Short mmCIF file of C-alpha atoms in Angstrom, two decimals:
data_model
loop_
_atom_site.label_atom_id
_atom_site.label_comp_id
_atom_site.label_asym_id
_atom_site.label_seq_id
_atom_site.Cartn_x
_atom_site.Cartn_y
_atom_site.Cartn_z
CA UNK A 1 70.65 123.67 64.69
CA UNK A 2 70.74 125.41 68.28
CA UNK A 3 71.47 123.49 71.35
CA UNK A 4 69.17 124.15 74.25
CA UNK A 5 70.46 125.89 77.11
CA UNK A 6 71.24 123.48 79.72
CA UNK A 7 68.63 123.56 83.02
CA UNK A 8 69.52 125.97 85.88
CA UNK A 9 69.63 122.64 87.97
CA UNK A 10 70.81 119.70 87.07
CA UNK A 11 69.98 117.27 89.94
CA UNK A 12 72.59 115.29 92.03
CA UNK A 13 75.65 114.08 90.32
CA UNK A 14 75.04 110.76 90.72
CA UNK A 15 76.21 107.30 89.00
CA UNK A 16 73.14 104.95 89.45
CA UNK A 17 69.76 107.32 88.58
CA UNK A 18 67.93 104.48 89.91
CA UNK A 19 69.52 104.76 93.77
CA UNK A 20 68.98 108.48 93.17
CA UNK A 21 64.89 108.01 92.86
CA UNK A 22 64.19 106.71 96.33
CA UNK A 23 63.12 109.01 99.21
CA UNK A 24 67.24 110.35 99.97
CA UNK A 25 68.56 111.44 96.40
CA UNK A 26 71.38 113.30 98.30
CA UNK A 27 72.90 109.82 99.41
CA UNK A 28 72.84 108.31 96.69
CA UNK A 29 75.09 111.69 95.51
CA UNK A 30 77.05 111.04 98.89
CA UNK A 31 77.87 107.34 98.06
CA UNK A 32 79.28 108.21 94.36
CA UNK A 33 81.05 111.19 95.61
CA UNK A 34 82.51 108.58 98.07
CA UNK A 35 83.44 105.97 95.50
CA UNK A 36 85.01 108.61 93.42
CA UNK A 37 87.00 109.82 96.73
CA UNK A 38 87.87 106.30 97.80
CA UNK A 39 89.74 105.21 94.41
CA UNK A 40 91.31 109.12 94.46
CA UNK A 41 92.44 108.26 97.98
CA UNK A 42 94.02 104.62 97.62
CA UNK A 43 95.68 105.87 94.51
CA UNK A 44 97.33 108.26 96.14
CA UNK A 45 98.21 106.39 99.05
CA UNK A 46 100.16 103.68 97.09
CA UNK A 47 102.05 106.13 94.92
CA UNK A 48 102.65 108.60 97.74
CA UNK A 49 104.30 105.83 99.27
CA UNK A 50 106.01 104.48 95.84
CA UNK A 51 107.41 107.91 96.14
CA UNK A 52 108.52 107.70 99.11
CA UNK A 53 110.48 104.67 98.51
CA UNK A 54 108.47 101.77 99.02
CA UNK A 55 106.60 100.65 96.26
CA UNK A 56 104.10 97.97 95.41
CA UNK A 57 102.46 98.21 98.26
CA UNK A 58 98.32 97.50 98.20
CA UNK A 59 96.01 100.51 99.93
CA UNK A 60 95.34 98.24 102.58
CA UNK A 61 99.60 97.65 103.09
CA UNK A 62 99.85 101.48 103.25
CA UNK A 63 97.20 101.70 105.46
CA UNK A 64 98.38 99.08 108.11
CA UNK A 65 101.47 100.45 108.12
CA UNK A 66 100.94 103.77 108.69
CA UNK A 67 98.38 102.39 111.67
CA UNK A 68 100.92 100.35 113.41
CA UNK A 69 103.41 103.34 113.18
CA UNK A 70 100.43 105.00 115.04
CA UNK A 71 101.61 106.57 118.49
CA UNK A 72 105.01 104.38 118.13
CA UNK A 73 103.09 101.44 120.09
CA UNK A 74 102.75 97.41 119.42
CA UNK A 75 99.20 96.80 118.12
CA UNK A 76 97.41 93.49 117.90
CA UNK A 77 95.64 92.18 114.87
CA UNK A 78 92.41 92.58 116.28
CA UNK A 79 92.94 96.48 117.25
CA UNK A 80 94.21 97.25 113.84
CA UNK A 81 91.10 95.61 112.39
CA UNK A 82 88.78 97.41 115.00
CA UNK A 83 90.45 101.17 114.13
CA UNK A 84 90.83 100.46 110.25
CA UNK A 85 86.70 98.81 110.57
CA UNK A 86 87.93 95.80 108.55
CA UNK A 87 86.17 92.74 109.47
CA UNK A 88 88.21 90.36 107.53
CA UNK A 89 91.17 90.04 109.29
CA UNK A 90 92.77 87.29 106.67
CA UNK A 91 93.32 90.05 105.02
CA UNK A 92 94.91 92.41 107.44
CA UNK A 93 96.98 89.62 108.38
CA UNK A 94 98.32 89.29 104.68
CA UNK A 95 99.22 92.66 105.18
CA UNK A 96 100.84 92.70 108.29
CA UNK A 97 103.13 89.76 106.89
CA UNK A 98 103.94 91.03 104.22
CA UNK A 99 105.32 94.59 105.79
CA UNK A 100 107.15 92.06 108.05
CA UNK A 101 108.72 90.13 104.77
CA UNK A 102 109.58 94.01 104.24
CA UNK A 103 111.35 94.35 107.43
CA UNK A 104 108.87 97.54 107.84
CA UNK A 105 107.37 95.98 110.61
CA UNK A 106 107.73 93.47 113.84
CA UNK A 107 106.01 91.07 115.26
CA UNK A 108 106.20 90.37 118.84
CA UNK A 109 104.53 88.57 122.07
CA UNK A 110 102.94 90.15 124.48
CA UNK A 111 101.80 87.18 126.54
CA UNK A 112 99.84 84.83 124.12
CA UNK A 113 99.22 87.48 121.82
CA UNK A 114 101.03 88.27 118.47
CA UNK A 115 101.30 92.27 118.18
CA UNK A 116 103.51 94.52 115.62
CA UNK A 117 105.93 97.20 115.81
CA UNK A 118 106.98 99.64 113.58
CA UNK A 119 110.53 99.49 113.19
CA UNK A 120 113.17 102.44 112.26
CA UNK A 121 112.91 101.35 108.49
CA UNK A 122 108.93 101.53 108.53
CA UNK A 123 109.16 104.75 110.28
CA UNK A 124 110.97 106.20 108.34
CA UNK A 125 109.12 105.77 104.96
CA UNK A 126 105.92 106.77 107.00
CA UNK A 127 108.29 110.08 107.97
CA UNK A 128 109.02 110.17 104.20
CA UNK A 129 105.36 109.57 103.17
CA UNK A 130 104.29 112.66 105.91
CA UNK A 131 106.93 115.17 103.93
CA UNK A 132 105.97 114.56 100.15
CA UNK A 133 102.56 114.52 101.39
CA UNK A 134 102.83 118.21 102.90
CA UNK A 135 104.91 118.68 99.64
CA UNK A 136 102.41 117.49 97.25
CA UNK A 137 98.73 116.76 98.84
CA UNK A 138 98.22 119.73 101.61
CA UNK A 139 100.03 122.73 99.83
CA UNK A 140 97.21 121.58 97.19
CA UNK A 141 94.39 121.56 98.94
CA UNK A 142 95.10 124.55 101.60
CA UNK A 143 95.37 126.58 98.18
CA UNK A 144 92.00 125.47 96.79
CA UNK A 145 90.83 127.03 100.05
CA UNK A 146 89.82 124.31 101.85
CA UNK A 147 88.76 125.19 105.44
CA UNK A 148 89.77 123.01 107.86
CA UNK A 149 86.98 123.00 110.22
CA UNK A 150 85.25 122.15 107.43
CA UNK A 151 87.15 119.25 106.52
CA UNK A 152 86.92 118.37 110.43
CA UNK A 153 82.85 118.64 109.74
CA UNK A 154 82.96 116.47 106.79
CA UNK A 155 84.41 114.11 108.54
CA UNK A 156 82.45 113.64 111.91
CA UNK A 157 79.60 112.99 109.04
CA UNK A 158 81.34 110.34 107.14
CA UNK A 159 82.27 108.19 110.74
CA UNK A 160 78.89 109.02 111.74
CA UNK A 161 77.18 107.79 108.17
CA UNK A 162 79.75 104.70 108.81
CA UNK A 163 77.99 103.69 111.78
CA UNK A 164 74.70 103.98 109.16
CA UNK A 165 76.54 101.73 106.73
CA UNK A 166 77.55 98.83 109.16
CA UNK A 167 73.96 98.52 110.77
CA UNK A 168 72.74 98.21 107.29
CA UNK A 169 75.10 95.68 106.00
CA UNK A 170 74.20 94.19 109.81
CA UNK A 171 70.72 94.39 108.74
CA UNK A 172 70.95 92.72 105.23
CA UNK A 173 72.78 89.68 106.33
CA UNK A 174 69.79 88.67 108.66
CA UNK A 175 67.47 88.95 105.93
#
């Protein structure tokens, strides 16, 4: 019994042939290429930083923290949510509390508001986190060959499809 030879094109690598049949089969290619790259991403992220130290922390922990440590400057809830595009702030709270509990970050006044700090412990694991990433995560991909304007291409496209994503979800919940 001979296989046939597979097509010269197979179509987008997609996970849901159903989003692919609309008018944009590309985005549907985009969004599981994205979903593939998101769960890569926040698994590294949590054992980069397990391996730096500090372990069980969620994506979103590693995330906050590595915000706050941001320019070495207090940050308020609200800012944190605005830069990391999280609109439910319960849960960037839970986060920021937690890193507290940690001693990896502050909290502070600054008149009535409550902002965060990094502190010398949280620094240093995001220090820690910076070196086995070189070590582990950058030596890899410069030697795939990955150009970095490239990468700096890619990603003007993703914060621009973003802004495509959030007037869409804006769009659905009026409907």
């Amino acid at each position: 019994m001979s296989q046939s030879p597979l097509p010269d094109t197979l179509g987008p690598i997609v996970s849901s042939g159903h989003l692919a049949s609309g008018a944009l089969p590309a985005l549907s290619e985009f969004e599981f290429a994205l979903s593939m790259t998101v769960h890569a991403f926040q698994r590294w992220i949590v054992r980069g930083m397990a391996a730096a130290g500090i372990p069980d922390l969620s994506p979103l922990d590693v995330l906050v923290l590595h915000n706050v440590n941001h320019r070495g400057k207090a940050k308020r809830l609200a800012d944190i949510c605005l830069v990391l595009n999280i609109e439910d702030t319960h849960l960037v709270n839970y986060s920021l509390k937690k890193l507290e509990r940690l001693k990896l970050l502050k909290g502070s006044r600054k008149g009535k508001e409550k902002t965060v700090e990094v502190t010398p412990a949280g620094e240093e694991a995001c220090r820690r986190y910076a070196q086995i990433r070189e070590q582990l995560l950058v030596k890899s991909v410069r030697a795939a060959g990955a150009d970095p304007a490239r990468l700096s291409e890619i990603a003007a496209v993703m914060r621009s499809l973003s802004g495509q994503y959030d007037q869409a979800a804006r769009a659905a919940a009026s409907l």
